[in-house]
Structures are given as structure tokens and as C-alpha cells.
Coordinates of C-alpha atoms in Angstrom, one line a residue:
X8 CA 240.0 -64.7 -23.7
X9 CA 240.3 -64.1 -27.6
X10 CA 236.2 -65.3 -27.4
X11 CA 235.8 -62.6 -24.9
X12 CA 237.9 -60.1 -27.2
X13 CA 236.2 -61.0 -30.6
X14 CA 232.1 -60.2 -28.7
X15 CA 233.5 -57.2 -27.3
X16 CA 234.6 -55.9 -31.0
X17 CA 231.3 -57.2 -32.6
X18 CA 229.8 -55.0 -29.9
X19 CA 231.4 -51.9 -31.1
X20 CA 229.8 -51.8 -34.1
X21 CA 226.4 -52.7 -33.3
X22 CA 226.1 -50.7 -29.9
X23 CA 226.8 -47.0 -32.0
X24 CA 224.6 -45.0 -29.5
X25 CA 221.6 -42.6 -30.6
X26 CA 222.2 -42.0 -34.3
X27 CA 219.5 -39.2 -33.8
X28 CA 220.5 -38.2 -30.4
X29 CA 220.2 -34.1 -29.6
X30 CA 221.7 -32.3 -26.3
X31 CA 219.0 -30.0 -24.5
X32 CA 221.5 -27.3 -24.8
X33 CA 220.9 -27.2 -28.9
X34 CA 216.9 -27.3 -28.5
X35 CA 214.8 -24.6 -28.0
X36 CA 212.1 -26.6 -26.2
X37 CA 208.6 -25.3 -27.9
X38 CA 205.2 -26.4 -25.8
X39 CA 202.8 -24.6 -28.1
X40 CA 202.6 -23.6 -31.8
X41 CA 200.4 -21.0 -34.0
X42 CA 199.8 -20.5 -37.3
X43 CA 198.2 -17.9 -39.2
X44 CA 197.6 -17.0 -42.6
X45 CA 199.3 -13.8 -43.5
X46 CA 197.1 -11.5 -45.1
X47 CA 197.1 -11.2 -48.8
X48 CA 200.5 -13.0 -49.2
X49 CA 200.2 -16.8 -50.1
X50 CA 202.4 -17.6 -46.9
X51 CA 202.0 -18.6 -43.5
X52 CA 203.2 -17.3 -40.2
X53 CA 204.2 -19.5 -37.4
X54 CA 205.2 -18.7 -33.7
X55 CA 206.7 -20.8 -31.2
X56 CA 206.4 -20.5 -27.5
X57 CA 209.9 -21.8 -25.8
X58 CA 210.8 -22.3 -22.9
X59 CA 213.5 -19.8 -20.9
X60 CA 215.2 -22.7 -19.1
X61 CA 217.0 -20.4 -17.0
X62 CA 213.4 -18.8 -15.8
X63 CA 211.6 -22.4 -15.2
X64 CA 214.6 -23.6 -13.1
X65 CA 213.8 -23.6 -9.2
X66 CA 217.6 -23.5 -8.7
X67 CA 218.8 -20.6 -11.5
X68 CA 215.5 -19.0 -12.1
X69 CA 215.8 -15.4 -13.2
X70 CA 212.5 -14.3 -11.8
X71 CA 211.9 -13.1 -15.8
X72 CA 209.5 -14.4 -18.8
X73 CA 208.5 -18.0 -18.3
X74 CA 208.6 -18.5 -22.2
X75 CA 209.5 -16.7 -25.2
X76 CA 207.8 -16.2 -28.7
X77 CA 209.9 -16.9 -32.2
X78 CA 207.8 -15.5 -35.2
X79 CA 208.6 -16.0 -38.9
X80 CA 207.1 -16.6 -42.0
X81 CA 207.4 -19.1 -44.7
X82 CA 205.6 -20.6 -47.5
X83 CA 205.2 -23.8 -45.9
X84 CA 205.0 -24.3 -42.1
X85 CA 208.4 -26.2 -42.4
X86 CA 210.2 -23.0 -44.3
X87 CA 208.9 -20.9 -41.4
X88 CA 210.2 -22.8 -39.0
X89 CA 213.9 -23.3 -40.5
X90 CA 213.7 -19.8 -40.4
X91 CA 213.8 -19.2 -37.2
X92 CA 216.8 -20.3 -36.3
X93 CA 218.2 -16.9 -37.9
X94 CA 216.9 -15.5 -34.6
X95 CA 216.6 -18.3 -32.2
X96 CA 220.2 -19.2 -30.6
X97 CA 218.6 -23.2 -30.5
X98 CA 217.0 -25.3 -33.4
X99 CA 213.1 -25.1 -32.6
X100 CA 212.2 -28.5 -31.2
X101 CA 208.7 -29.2 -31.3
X102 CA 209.1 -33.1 -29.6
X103 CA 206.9 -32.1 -26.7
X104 CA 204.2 -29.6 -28.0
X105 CA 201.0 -29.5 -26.2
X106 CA 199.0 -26.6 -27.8
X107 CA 198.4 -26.1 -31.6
X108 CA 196.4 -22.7 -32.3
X109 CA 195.2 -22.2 -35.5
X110 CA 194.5 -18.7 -36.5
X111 CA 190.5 -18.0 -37.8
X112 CA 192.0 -16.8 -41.1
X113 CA 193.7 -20.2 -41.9
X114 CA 191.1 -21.9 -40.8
X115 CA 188.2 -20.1 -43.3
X116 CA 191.1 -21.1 -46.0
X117 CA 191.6 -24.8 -45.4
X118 CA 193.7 -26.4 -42.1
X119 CA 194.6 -28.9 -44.4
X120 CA 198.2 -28.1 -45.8
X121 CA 199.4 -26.5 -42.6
X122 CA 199.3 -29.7 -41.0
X123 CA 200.9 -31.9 -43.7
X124 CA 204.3 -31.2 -41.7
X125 CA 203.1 -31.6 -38.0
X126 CA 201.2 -35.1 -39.3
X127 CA 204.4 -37.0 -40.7
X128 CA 206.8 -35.1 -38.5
X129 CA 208.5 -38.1 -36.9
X130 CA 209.9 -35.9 -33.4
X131 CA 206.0 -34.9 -32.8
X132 CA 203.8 -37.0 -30.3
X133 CA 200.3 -36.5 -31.7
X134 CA 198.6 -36.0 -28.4
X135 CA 198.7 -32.8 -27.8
X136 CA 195.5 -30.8 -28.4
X137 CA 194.7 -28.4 -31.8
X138 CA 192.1 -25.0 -31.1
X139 CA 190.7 -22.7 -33.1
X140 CA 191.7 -18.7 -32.0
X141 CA 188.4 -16.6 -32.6
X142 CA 188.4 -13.0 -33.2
X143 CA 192.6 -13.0 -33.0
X144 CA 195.4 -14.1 -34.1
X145 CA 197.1 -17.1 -32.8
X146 CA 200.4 -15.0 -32.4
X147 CA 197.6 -13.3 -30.2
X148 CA 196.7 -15.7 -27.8
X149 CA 200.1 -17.2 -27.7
X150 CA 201.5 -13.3 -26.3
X151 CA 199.7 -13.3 -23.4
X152 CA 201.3 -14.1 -20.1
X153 CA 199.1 -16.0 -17.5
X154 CA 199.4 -17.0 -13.5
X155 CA 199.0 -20.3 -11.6
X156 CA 200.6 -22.1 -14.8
X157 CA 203.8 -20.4 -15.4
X158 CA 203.9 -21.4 -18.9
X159 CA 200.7 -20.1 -21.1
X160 CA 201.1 -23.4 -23.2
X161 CA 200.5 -25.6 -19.8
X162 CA 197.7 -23.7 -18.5
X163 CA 195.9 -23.8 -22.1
X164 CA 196.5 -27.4 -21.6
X165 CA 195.2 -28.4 -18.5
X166 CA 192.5 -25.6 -18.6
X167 CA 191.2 -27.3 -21.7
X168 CA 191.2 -30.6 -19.9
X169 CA 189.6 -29.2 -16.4
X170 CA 186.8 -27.9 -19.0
X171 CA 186.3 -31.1 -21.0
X172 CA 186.4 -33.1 -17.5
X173 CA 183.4 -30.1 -16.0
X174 CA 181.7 -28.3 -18.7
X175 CA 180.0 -30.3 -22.3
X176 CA 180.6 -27.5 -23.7
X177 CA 184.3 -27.8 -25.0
X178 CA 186.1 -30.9 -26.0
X179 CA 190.0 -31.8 -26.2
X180 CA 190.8 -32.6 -30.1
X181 CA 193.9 -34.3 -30.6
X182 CA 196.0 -34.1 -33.9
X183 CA 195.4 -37.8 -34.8
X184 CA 191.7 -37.2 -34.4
X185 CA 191.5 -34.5 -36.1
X186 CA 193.0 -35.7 -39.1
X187 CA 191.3 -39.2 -38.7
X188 CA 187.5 -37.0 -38.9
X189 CA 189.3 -34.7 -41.7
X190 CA 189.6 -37.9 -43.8
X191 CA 186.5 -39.3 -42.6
X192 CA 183.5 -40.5 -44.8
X193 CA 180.0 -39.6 -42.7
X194 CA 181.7 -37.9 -39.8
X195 CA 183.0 -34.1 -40.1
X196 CA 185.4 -32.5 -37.9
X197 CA 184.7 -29.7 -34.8
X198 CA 187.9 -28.1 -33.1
X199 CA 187.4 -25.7 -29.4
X200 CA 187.5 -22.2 -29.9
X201 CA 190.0 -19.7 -27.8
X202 CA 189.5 -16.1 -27.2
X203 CA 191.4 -13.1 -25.7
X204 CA 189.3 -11.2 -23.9
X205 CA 190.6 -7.8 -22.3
X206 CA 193.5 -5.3 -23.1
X207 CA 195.7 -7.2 -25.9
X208 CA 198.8 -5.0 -24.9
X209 CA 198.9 -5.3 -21.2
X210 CA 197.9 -9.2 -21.4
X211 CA 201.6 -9.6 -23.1
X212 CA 203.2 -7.7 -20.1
X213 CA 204.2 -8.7 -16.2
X214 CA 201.4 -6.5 -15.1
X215 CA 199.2 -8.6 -16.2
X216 CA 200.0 -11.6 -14.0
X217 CA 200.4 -9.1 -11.2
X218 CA 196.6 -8.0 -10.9
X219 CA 194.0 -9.9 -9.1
X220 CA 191.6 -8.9 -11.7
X221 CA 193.3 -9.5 -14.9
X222 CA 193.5 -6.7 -18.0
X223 CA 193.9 -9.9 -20.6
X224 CA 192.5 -13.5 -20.0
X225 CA 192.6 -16.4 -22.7
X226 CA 189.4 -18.5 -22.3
X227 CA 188.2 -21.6 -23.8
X228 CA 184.7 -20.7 -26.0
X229 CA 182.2 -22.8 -28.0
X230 CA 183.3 -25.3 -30.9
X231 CA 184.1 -24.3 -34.7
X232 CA 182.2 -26.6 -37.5
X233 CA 184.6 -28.0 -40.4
X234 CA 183.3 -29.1 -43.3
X235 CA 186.2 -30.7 -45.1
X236 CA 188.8 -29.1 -44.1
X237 CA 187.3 -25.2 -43.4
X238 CA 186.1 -23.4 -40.8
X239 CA 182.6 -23.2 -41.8
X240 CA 181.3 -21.2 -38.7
X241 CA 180.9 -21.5 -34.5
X242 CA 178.4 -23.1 -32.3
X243 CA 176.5 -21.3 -29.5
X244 CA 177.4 -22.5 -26.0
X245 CA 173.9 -24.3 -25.9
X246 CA 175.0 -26.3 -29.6
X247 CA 178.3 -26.7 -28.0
X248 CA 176.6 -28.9 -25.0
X249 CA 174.0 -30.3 -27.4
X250 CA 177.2 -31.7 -29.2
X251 CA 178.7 -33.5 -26.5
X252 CA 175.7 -34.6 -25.7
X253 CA 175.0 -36.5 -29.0
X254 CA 178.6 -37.5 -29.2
X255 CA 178.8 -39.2 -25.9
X256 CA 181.5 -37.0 -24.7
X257 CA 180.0 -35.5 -21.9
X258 CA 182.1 -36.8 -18.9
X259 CA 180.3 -34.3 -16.0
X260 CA 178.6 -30.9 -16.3
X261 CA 175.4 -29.5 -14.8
X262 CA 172.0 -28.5 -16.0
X263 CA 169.6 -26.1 -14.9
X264 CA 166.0 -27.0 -15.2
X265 CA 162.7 -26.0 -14.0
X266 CA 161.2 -27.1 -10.9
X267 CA 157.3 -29.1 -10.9
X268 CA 155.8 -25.7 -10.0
X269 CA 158.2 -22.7 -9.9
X270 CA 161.6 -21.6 -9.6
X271 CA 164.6 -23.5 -11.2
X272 CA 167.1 -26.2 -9.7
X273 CA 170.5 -27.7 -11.1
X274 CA 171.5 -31.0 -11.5
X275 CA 174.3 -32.2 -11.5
X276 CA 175.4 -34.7 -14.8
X277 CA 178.0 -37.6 -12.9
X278 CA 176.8 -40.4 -15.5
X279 CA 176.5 -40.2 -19.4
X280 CA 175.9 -42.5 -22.1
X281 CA 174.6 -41.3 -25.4
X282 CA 174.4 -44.6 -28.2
X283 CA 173.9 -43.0 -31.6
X284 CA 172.0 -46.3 -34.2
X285 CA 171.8 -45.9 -37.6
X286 CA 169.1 -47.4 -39.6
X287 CA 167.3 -47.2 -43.5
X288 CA 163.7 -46.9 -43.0
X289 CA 161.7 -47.5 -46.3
X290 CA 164.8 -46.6 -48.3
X291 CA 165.9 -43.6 -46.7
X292 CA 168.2 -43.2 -43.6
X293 CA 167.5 -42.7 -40.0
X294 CA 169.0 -42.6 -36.6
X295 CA 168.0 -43.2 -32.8
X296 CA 169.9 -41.8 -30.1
X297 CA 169.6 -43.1 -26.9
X298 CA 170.9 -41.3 -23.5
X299 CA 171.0 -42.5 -20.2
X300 CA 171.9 -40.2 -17.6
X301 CA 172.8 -40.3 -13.9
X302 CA 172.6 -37.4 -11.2
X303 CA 172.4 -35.7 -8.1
X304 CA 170.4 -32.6 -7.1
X305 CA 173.2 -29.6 -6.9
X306 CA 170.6 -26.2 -6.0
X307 CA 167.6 -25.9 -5.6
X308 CA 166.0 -22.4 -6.0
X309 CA 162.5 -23.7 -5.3
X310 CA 159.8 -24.9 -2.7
X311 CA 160.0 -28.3 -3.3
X312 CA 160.1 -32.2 -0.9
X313 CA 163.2 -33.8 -2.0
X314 CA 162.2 -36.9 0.5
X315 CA 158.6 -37.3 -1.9
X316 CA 159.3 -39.8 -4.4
X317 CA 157.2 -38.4 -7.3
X318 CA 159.0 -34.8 -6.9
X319 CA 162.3 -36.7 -7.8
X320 CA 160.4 -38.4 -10.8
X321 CA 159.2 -34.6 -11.8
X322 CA 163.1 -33.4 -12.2
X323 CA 163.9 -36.7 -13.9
X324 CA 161.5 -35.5 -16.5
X325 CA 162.0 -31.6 -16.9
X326 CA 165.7 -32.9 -17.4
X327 CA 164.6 -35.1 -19.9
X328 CA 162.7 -32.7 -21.5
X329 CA 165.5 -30.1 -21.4
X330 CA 168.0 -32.4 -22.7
X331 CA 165.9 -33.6 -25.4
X332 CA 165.0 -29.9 -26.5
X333 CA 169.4 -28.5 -26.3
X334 CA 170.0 -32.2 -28.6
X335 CA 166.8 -31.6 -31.1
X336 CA 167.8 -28.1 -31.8
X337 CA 171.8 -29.0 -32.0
X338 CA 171.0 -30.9 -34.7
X339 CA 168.6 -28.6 -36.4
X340 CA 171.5 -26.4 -36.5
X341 CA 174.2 -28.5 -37.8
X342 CA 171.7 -29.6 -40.4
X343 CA 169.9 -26.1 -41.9
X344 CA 172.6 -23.9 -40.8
X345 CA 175.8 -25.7 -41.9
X346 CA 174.7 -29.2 -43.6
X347 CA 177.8 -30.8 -42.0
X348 CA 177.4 -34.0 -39.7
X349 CA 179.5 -33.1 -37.1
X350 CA 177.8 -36.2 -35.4
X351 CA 179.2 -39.2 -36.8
X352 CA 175.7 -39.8 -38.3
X353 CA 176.8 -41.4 -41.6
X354 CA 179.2 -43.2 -39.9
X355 CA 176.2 -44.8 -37.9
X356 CA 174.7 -45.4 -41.5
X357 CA 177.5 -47.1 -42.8
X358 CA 177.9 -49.3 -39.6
X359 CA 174.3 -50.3 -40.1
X360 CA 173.9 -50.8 -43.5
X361 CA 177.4 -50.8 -45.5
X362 CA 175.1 -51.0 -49.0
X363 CA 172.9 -48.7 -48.7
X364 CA 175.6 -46.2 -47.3
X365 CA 177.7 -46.8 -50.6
X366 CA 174.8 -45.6 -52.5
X367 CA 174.2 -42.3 -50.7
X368 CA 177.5 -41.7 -49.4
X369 CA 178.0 -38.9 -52.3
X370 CA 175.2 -37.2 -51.7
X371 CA 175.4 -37.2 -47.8
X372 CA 175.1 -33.3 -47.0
X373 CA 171.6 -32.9 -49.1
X374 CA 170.6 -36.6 -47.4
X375 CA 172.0 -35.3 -44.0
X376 CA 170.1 -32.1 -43.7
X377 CA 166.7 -34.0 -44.4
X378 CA 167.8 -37.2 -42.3
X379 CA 164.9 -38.1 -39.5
X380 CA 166.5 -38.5 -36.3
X381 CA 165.1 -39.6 -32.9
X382 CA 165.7 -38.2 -29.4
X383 CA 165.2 -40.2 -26.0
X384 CA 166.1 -39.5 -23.0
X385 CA 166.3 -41.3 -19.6
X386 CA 167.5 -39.7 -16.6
X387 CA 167.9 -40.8 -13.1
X388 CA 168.6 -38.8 -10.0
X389 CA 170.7 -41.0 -7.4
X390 CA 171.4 -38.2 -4.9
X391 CA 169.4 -35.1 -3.3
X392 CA 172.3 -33.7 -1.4
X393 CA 173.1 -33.5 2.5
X394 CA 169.1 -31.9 3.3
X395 CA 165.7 -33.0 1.9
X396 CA 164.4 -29.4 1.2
X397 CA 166.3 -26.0 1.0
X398 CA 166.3 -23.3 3.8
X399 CA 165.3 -20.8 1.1
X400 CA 162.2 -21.8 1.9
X401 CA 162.4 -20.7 5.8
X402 CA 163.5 -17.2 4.5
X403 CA 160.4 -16.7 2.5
X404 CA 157.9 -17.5 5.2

């Protein structure tokens, strides 16, 4: 018994409980976060979106606001978000954050410092996704209330992962990958943009989730370029592709090319895989990309046979072509336009050839904007849908 007795005491002491442990009734859940530069002041302004738990509960819910904004500025991003519990009634708890917006301002500045806090903070999980607002605020975006998500922060979420999943021409940047391409030697960061589009005052109001056509939208848009750690400028939606496409991130999207004679069709991208090699060539650097791609026929807007053989092998090649033309000029772009390698092509360098990258590392931007690079292409159509030819043709007869 007094063996018994003597565990259970030892027990006491070791099994304390949850040093750290909080009650949800003290937190003030927060799903997204923005942060802006305030204008001529040397301080930033964050806002929290929190969740009303009273409004998301099927059992208690108030039929009101989803979420709540807290807004308050600081010096530092920590300062401003002490702050806030002089008007929040819970301690801001940003332990299951999905969205970070960063305001277009801060970003022209330098994203660096304003993350300092969210990169050691030990209650974040780094997995949620960073954006870029264009053309607004991120106090902006985070105002306006939206529909089939309850909570703005969970549609931005899963909106920006439906897009990444469908369409090349965003991607889903998480905090540790940004930061890991912010510190990066031959590789420079790119970040999705997010717009408001529509009536800024009605999009923070219940009538705007009451329309069918709604006054305010947020919508994802085409990626930002970094260079360091600033917003050097935005990429058009054809770059935006071209991007994925070079970075092997395309997971399904569609294409519209031309047809052997006339008239377009779409295909339809279920297969992917881009291999960027770098290489020194007589001393000076070089890289090959090499993309193989897999589709199906999704419209066709042309007389054409499907069943012949050496149509499909016509597609295969205006693809090719098409693709081929989006990645050349991509890079064209990233290399006279910004001189930042966006790519990941030094990176191939240094893989390749860890010497010769030491000696040119340095100078990378002047060696990346003259850097030869190679385009091929090699697409295969797998599928031509449920008919071999379209009934458009039967209508123009």
C-alpha cells in the first residue's frame, strides 16, 4: 500500500496539467489577419477577423454577423495586436488562422518585418495561406461579408484552393514557403493577388449576401513578383499560367487553342509535369525545361474528325505550340521587366553545378536576365469526349 501511496504522490508533481492551457471563453478565435502600412506614419495597422461564436453555433445562433473585425495600430505587428484587447472582450488568438492579407502599400515597403512575429510565434500553425490585396486595403477585403462560406476567412480559403486545384493561374503560398523563397539564394518569391471588385460600402453590409447578383465580390487575381522582400509589380493572367507552368504547379486547368483549319477548341490539362535542368554551357548558365502533358478534348468550336488519328496529333501540336509560346514570353517578362527569377532558375544552377553557381551567385539578376533557356513541350490527348465530332457542325449545313 505505502508503494502504491508513494507513485501516486510522485504523480502529482509530474502530471501538473497544461502549463499553457487557455479556455475558449478567453479567446477571441481569429481565422484571418491583415496588415497594412499606415500612411505617412512609421506604423502598421492590423485587423482581425473573429469569430461570433454565438452566430456560428447551429444551436444558439443569433442569425447576426458570422465574424467581427478588431482594428488597431502599432509599431510592430505584436504592439497592434496587444492593443486590441482595449476593445476586444477576449485575448486575440491567432492559433488557427487561415488567411494572411497583406496590404499593397506594405508590400511595395518590404513584407519582411511584419512577419518577424507570425514566423516565431509559437501558437501559429504555418499552413495557412499569405495574399497580396491589390488596389485596397487588407482592412478592405477583410470587411466584406460573403455567402455559401459563412465566414469570409473560410471561403478565401477554400476558394484559393478550388482555384489552385482548376485554374494555373493562382497558387496557394504558405507562410513557411514564403519565408523559405524570401531567404532563398536563386529562387525569388511570388504571392496570389486579391481584389474587391463592386460597391466597397454595401459589400460590408447584410445586403450584400442577400442579392443574387452581388454589389461587392472578393476574387482571387494574378500573382505579385517579390524581389527580396518587395512587391516589385503583378503578372498578367497569361504570366500567371506561364508561371505554373514552368514551376510544375499546374495540377488541372484548360487551354484554348486553334483548330488544324479554323475555329478554336479547349483542352482540357488532367496531367502535368514540368522538370526545370540547369546547366553551364561554355561558361555561362543555361536551363532546359521539359513538360509533358496529358489531356482530353473539352469543346470543340470547329469542323473537325475526332475518330482521325492525325487530327488528334494536329491538337497535340497547336497545344504545344501555345504552351511553348505563354512559357517563352513568361519568362521574357520576369527577365526584362523585373530581373527576378521567380523560377527557381538559379536554384537549378546551383543543383547542377554548386561551383560555378558560387561564382555567379552575386551577380544572379544581370546573369538571370541574359540566361538562355529552352522550351519543349510534349503533349498527349488521351480522351475526345462522349462524340467523335460536334453537332455544331449539323447546324451550319
Amino acid at each position: 500500500m505505502k508503494k502504491y501511496m508513494f507513485i501516486l504522490i510522485i504523480l502529482n508533481f509530474i502530471l501538473t496539467g497544461c502549463w499553457d492551457k487557455r479556455e475558449l471563453n478567453e479567446l477571441a478565435i481569429t481565422l484571418a489577419l491583415g496588415i497594412d502600412k499606415v500612411e505617412g506614419e512609421d506604423e502598421y495597422e492590423v485587423t482581425a477577423q473573429v469569430v461570433v461564436p454565438s452566430a456560428v453555433s447551429m444551436k444558439d445562433g443569433t442569425g447576426g454577423a458570422t465574424v467581427t473585425l478588431f482594428t488597431e495600430n502599432g509599431e510592430t505587428v505584436y504592439e497592434a495586436l496587444r492593443r486590441m484587447t482595449k476593445v476586444s472582450p477576449r485575448k486575440i488568438y491567432p492559433g488557427h488562422l487561415q488567411m494572411l492579407i497583406i496590404g499593397e502599400e506594405l508590400a511595395k515597403e518590404g513584407i519582411g518585418e511584419s512577419l518577424d512575429l507570425l514566423a516565431r510565434d509559437w501558437e501559429l500553425r504555418p499552413d495557412f495561406y499569405v495574399v497580396v490585396a491589390k488596389d485596397v486595403t487588407a482592412r478592405e477585403i477583410l470587411n466584406v461579408t460573403t455567402d455559401l462560406e459563412s465566414i469570409p476567412a473560410s471561403k478565401m480559403f477554400a476558394g484559393l484552393k478550388v482555384s489552385e486545384k482548376a485554374w494555373a493561374g493562382t497558387t496557394g503560398v504558405t507562410l513557411d514557403e514564403l519565408i523559405v523563397n524570401l531567404i532563398s539564394d536563386g529562387k525569388e518569391a511570388v504571392l496570389t493577388g486579391i481584389q474587391l471588385t463592386g460597391n466597397k460600402q454595401i459589400g460590408s453590409t447584410q445586403q450584400n449576401i442577400e442579392s443574387i447578383s452581388k454589389p461587392a465580390q472578393i476574387q482571387y487575381d494574378n500573382l505579385a513578383v517579390f524581389k527580396e522582400d518587395r512587391l516589385m509589380g503583378w503578372l498578367t493572367e497569361q504570366d500567371s499560367r506561364g508561371y505554373s507552368g514552368i514551376t510544375n504547379s499546374v495540377k488541372s486547368t484548360v487551354t484554348s487553342i486553334s483548330c488544324p483549319n479554323e475555329g478554336k477548341s479547349t483542352i482540357e490539362v488532367t496531367n502535368f509535369h514540368s522538370k526545370v535542368e540547369g546547366n553551364i554551357v561554355h561558361g555561362k548558365p543555361e536551363v532546359n525545361i521539359h513538360t509533358k502533358a496529358e489531356g482530353k478534348v473539352g469543346e470543340v468550336r470547329c469542323k473537325i474528325d475526332l475518330k482521325n488519328p492525325e487530327a488528334i496529333q494536329e491538337l497535340e501540336k497547336n497545344y504545344e505550340k501555345e504552351a511553348t509560346r505563354i512559357i517563352n514570353e513568361t519568362i521574357d517578362v520576369l527577365q526584362e521587366e523585373y530581373q527576378s527569377d521567380i523560377f527557381g532558375f538559379g536554384e537549378a544552377i546551383h543543383r547542377a553545378n554548386p561551383e560555378e553557381w558560387n561564382k555567379i551567385k552575386e551577380n544572379w539578376d544581370e546573369e538571370f536576365s541574359d540566361l538562355t533557356v529552352n522550351v519543349k513541350v510534349d503533349m498527349k490527348i488521351r480522351l475526345t469526349g462522349t462524340v467523335n465530332s460536334s453537332f455544331l457542325e449539323k447546324l451550319k449545313e
